[in-house]
mmCIF file of C-alpha atoms and ligand atoms in Angstrom:
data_model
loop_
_atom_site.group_PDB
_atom_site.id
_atom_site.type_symbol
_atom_site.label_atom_id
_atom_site.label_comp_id
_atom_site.label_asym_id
_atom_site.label_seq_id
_atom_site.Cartn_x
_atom_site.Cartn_y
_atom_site.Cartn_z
ATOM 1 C CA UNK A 1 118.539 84.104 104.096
ATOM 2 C CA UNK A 2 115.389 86.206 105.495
ATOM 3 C CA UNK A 3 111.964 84.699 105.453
ATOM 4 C CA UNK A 4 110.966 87.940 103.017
ATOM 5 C CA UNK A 5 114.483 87.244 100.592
ATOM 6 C CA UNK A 6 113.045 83.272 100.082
ATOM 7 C CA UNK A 7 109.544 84.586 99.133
ATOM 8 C CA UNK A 8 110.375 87.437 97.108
ATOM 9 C CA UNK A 9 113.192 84.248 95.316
ATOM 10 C CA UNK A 10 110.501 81.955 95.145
ATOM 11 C CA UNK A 11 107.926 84.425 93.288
ATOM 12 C CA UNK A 12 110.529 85.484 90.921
ATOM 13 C CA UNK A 13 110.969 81.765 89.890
ATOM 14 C CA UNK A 14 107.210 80.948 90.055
ATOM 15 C CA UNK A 15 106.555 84.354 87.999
ATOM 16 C CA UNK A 16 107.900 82.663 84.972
ATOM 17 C CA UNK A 17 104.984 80.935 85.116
ATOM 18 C CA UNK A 18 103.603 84.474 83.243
ATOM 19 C CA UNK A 19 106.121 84.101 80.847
ATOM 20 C CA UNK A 20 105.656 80.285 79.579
ATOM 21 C CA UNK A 21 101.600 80.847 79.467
ATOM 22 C CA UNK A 22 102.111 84.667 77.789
ATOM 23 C CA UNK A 23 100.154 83.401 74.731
ATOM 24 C CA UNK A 24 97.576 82.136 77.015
ATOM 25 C CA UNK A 25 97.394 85.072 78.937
ATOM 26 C CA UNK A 26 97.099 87.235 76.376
ATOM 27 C CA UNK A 27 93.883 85.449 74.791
ATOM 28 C CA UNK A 28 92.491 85.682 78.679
ATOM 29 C CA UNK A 29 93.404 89.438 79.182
ATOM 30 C CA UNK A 30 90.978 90.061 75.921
ATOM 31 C CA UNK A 31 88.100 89.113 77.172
ATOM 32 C CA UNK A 32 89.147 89.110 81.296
ATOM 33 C CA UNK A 33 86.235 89.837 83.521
ATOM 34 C CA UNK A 34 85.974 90.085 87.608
ATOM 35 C CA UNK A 35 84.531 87.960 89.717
ATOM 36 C CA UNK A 36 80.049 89.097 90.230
ATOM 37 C CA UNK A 37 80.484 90.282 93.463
ATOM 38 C CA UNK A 38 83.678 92.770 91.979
ATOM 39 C CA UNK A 39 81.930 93.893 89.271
ATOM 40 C CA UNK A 40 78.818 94.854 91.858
ATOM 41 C CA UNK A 41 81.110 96.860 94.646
ATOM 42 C CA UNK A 42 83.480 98.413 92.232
ATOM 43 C CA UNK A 43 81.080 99.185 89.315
ATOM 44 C CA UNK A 44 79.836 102.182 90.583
ATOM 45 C CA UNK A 45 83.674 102.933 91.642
ATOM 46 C CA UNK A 46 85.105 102.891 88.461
ATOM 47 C CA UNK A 47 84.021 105.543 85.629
ATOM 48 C CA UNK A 48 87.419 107.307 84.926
ATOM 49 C CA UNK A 49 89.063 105.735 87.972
ATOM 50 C CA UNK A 50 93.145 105.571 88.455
ATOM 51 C CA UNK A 51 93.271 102.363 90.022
ATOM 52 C CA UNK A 52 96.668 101.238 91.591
ATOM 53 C CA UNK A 53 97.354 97.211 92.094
ATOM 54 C CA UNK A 54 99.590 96.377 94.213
ATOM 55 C CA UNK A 55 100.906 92.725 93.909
ATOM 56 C CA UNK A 56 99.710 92.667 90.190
ATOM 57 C CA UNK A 57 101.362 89.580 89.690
ATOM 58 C CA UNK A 58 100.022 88.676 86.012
ATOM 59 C CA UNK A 59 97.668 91.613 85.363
ATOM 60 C CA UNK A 60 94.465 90.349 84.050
ATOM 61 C CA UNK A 61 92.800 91.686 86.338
ATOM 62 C CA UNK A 62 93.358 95.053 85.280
ATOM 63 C CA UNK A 63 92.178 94.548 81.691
ATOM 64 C CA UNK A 64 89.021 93.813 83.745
ATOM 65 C CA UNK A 65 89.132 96.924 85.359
ATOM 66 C CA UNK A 66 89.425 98.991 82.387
ATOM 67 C CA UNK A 67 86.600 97.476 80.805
ATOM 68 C CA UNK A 68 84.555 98.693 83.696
ATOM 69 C CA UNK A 69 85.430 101.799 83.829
ATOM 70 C CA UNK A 70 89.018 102.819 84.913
ATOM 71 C CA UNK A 71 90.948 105.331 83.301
ATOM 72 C CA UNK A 72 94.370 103.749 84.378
ATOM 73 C CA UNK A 73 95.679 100.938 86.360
ATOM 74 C CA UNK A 74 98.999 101.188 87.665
ATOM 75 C CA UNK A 75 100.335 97.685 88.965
ATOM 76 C CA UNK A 76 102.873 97.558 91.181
ATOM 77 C CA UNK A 77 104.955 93.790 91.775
ATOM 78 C CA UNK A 78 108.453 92.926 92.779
ATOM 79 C CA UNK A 79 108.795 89.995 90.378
ATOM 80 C CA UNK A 80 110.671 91.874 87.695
ATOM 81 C CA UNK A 81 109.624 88.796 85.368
ATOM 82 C CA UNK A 82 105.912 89.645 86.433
ATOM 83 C CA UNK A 83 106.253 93.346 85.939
ATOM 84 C CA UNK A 84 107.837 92.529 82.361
ATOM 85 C CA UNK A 85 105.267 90.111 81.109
ATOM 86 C CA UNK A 86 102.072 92.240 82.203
ATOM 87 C CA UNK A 87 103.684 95.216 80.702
ATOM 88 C CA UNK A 88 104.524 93.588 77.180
ATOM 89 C CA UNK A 89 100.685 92.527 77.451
ATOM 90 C CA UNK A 90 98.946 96.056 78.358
ATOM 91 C CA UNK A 91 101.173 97.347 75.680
ATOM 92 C CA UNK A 92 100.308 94.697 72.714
ATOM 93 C CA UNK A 93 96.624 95.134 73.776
ATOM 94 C CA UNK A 94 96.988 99.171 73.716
ATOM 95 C CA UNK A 95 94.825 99.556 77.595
ATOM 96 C CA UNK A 96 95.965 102.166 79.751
ATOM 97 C CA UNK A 97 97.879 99.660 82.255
ATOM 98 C CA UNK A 98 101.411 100.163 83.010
ATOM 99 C CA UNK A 99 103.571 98.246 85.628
ATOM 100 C CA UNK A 100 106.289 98.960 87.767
ATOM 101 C CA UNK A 101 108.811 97.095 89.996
ATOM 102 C CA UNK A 102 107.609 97.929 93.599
ATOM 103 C CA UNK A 103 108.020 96.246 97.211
ATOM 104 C CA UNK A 104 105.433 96.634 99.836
ATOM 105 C CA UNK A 105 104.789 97.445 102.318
ATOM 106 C CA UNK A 106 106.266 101.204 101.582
ATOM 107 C CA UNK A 107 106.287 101.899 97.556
ATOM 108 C CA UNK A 108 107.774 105.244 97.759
ATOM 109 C CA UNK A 109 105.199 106.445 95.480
ATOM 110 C CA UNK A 110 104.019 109.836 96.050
ATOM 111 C CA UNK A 111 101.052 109.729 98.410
ATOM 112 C CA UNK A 112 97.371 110.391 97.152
ATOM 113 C CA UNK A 113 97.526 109.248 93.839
ATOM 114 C CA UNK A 114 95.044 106.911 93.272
ATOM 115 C CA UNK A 115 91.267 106.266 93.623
ATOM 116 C CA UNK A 116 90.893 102.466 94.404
ATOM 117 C CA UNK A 117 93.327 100.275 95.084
ATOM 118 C CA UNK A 118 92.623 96.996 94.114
ATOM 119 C CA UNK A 119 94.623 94.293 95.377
ATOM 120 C CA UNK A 120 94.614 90.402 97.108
ATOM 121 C CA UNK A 121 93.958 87.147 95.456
ATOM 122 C CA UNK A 122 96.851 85.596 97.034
ATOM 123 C CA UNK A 123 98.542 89.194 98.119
ATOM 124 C CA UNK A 124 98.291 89.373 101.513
ATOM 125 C CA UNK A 125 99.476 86.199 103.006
ATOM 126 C CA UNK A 126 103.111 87.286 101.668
ATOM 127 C CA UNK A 127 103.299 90.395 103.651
ATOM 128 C CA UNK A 128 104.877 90.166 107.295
ATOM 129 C CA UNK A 129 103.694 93.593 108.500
ATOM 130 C CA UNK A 130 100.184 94.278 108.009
ATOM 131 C CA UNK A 131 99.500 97.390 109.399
ATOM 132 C CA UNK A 132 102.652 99.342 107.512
ATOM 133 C CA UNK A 133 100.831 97.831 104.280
ATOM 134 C CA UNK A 134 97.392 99.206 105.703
ATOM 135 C CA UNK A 135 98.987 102.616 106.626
ATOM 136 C CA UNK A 136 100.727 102.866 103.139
ATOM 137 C CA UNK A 137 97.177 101.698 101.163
ATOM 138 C CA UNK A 138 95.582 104.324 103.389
ATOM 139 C CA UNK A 139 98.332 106.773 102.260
ATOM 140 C CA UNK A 140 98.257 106.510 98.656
ATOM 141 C CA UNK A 141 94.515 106.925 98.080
ATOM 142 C CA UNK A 142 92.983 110.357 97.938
ATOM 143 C CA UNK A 143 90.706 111.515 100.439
ATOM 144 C CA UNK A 144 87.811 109.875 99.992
ATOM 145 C CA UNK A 145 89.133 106.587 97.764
ATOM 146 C CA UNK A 146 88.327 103.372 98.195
ATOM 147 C CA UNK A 147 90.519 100.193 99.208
ATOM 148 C CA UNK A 148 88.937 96.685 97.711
ATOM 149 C CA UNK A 149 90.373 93.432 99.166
ATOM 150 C CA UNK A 150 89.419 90.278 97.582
ATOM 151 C CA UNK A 151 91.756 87.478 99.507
ATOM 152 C CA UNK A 152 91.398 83.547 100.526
ATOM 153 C CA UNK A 153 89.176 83.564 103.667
ATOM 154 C CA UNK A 154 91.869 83.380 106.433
ATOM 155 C CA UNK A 155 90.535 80.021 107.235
ATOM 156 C CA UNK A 156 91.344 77.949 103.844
ATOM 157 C CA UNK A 157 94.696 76.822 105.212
ATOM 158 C CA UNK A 158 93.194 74.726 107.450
ATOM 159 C CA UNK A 159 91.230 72.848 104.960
ATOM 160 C CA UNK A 160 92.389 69.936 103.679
ATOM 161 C CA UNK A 161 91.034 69.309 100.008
ATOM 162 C CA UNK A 162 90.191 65.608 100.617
ATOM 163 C CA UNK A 163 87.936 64.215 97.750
ATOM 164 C CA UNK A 164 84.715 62.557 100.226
ATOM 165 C CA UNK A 165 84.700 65.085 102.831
ATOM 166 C CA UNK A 166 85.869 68.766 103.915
ATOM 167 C CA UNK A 167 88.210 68.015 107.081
ATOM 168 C CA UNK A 168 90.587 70.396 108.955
ATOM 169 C CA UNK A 169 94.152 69.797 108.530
ATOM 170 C CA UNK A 170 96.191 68.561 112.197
ATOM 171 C CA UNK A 171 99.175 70.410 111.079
ATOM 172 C CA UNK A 172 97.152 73.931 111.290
ATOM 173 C CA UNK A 173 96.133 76.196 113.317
ATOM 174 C CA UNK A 174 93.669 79.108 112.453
ATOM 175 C CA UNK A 175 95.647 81.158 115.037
ATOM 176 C CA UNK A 176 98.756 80.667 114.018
ATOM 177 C CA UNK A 177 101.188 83.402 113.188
ATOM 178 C CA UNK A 178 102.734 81.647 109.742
ATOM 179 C CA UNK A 179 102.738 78.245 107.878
ATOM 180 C CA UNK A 180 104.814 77.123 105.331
ATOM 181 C CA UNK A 181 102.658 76.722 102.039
ATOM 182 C CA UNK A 182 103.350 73.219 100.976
ATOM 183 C CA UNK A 183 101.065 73.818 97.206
ATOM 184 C CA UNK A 184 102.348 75.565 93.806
ATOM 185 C CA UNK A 185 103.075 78.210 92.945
ATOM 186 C CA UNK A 186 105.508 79.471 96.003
ATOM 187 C CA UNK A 187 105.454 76.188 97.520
ATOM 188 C CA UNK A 188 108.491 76.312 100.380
ATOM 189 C CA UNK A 189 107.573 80.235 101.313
ATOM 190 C CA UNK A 190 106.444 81.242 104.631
ATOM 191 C CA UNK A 191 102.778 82.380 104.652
ATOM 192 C CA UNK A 192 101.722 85.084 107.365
ATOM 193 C CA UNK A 193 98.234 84.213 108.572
ATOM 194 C CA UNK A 194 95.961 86.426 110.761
ATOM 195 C CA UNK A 195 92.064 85.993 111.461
ATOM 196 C CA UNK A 196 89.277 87.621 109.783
ATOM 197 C CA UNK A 197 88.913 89.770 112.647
ATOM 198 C CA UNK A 198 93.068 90.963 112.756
ATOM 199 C CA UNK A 199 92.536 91.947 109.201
ATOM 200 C CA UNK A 200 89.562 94.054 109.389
ATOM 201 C CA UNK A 201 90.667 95.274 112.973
ATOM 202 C CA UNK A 202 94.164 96.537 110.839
ATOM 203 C CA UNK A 203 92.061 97.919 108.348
ATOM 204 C CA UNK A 204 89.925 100.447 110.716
ATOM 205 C CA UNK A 205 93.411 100.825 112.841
ATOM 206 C CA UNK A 206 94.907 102.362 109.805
ATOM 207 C CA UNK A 207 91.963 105.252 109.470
ATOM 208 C CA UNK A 208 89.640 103.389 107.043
ATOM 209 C CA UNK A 209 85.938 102.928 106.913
ATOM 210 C CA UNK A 210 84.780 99.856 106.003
ATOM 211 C CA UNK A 211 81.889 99.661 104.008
ATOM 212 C CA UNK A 212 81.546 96.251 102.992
ATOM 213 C CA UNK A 213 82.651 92.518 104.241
ATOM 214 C CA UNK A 214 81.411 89.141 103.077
ATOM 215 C CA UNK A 215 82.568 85.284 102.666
ATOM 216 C CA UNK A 216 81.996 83.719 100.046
ATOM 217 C CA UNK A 217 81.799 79.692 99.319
ATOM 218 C CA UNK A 218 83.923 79.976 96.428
ATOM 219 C CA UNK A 219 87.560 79.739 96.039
ATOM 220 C CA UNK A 220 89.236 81.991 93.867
ATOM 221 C CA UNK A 221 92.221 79.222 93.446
ATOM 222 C CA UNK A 222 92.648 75.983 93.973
ATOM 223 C CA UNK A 223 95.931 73.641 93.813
ATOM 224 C CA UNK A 224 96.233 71.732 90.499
ATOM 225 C CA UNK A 225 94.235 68.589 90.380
ATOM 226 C CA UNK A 226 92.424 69.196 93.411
ATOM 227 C CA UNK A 227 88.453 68.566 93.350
ATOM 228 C CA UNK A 228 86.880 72.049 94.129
ATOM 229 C CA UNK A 229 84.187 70.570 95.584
ATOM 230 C CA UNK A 230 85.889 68.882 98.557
ATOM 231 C CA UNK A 231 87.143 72.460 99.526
ATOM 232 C CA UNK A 232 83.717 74.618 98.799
ATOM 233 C CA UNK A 233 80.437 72.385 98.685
ATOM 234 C CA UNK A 234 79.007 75.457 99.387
ATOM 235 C CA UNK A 235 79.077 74.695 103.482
ATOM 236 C CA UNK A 236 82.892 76.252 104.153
ATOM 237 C CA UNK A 237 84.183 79.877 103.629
ATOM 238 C CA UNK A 238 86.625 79.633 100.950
ATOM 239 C CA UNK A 239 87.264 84.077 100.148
ATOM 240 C CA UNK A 240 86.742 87.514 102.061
ATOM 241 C CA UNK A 241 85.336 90.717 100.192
ATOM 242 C CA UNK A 242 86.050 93.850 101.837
ATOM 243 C CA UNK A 243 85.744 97.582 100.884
ATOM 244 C CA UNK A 244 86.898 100.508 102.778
ATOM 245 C CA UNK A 245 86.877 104.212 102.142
ATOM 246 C CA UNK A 246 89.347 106.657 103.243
ATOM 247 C CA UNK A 247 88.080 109.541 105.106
ATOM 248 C CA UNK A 248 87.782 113.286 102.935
HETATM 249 C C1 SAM B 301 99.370 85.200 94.049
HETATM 250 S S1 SAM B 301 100.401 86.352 93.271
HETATM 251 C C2 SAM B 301 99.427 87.438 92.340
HETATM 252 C C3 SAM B 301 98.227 88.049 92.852
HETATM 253 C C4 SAM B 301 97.508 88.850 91.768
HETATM 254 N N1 SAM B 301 96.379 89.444 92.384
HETATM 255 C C5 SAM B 301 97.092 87.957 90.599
HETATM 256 O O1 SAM B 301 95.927 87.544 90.563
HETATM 257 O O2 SAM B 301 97.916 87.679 89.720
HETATM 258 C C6 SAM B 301 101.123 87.361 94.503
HETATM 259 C C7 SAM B 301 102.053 88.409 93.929
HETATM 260 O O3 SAM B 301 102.528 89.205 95.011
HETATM 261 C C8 SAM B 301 103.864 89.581 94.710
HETATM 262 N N2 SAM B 301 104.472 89.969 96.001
HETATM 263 C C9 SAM B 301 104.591 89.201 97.111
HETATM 264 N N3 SAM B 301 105.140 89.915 98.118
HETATM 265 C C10 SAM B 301 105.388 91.160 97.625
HETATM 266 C C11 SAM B 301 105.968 92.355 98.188
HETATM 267 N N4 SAM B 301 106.388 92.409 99.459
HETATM 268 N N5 SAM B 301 106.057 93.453 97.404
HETATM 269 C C12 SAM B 301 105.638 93.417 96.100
HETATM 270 N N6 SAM B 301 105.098 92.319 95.514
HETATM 271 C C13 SAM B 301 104.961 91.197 96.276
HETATM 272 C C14 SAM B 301 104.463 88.363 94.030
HETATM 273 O O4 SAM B 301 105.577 88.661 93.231
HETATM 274 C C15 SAM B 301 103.270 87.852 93.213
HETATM 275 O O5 SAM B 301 103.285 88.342 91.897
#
């Protein structure tokens, strides 16, 4: 079996995940916000927006985006049993949100149609080819949209979430092409790595301008159980912001 048929198997089983903690969700999606430094970029980004996500996964982000401004968000995933469950949500919550079954890196959506894409939080690692994702982000905004990233800082699976002290795992390398993540929820799939500097470099290479680029302490997940502050303590990147406009 391919490397990309064992991910896409493993988040169909961990998307049922969205279906177990629906109820959950659902209470979350009400009052979902985004993260300070989201909510400062795409603010101004947002009044009347179509917004497309691509690896949606559960959605609540895009109740978020709504509430900011967006007109529509269009979320794209190809968990079926993700699709399904954010869906069923946007519809019993009446937001403009609709989802569709959709593998990157090429959607086959019709280019141009959106005005941010919004995507990351554990989206990137899972693609193999980074610059046909670029080129197809960079294809399906207008002239003149924006692309927001907000990922785990290319460094985090190196770290090794020990209690006293932040250490660097022996089994890593920060240059390595792939690991195997070894934590829940897709624990068994191959992750593609690249460095902070391959995935801005991929970003310009596809005809984007970047406007913005930051790390940030914080992570935006951590493995169950695990004591944040042996991964963060402020002193370690932990997530990557990054905004990019396509050219008029
Ligand atoms: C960490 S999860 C969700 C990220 C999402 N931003 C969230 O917060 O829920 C990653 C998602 O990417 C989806 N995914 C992974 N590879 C994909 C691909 N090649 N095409 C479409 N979806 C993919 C998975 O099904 C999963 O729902």
């Amino acid at each position: 079996m391919s490397v990309h048929e064992r991910t896409r198997r493993a988040w169909e089983d961990a998307s049922r995940k969205h279906v177990r903690e629906y109820a959950e969700h659902l209470e979350l999606a009400r009052t979902a916000r985004l993260l300070p430094i989201e909510e400062e970029l795409l603010g101004p980004l947002l009044d009347g927006a179509e917004v497309l996500h691509p690896q949606s996964g559960h959605g609540l982000d895009d109740h978020a985006l709504v509430r900011l401004g967006a007109r529509a968000v269009r979320g794209l995933d190809y968990s079926s049993t993700a699709v399904g469950a954010a869906q069923r949500r946007a519809e019993e919550l009446a937001v403009p949100c609709r989802y569709e079954v959709a593998e990157l890196p090429r959607t086959g959506l019709a280019p141009g149609s959106a005005d941010l894409v919004y995507t990351g939080k554990g989206a990137l690692i899972w693609l193999e080819d980074l610059d046909a994702w670029a080129q197809e982000m960079h294809r399906l905004l207008r002239p003149g949209g924006h692309l927001f990233v907000y990922e785990a800082h290319p460094l985090v699976p190196l770290w090794a979430w020990d209690a006293d002290e932040a250490r660097v795992r022996a089994d890593r390398s920060y240059f390595a092409a792939s690991h195997v993540n070894d934590t829940f929820p897709a624990g068994g799939a191959t992750e593609h790595q690249r460095t902070l500097a391959e995935l801005v470099m991929t970003v310009l290479g596809a005809g984007f301008e970047l406007l913005h680029l930051a790390e940030h302490p914080e992570p935006f997940w951590q493995p169950d159980g695990e004591d944040p502050a042996a991964a963060w303590d402020g002193r370690l990147p932990n997530a990557v912001s990054l905004l990019a406009r396509r050219g008029a």
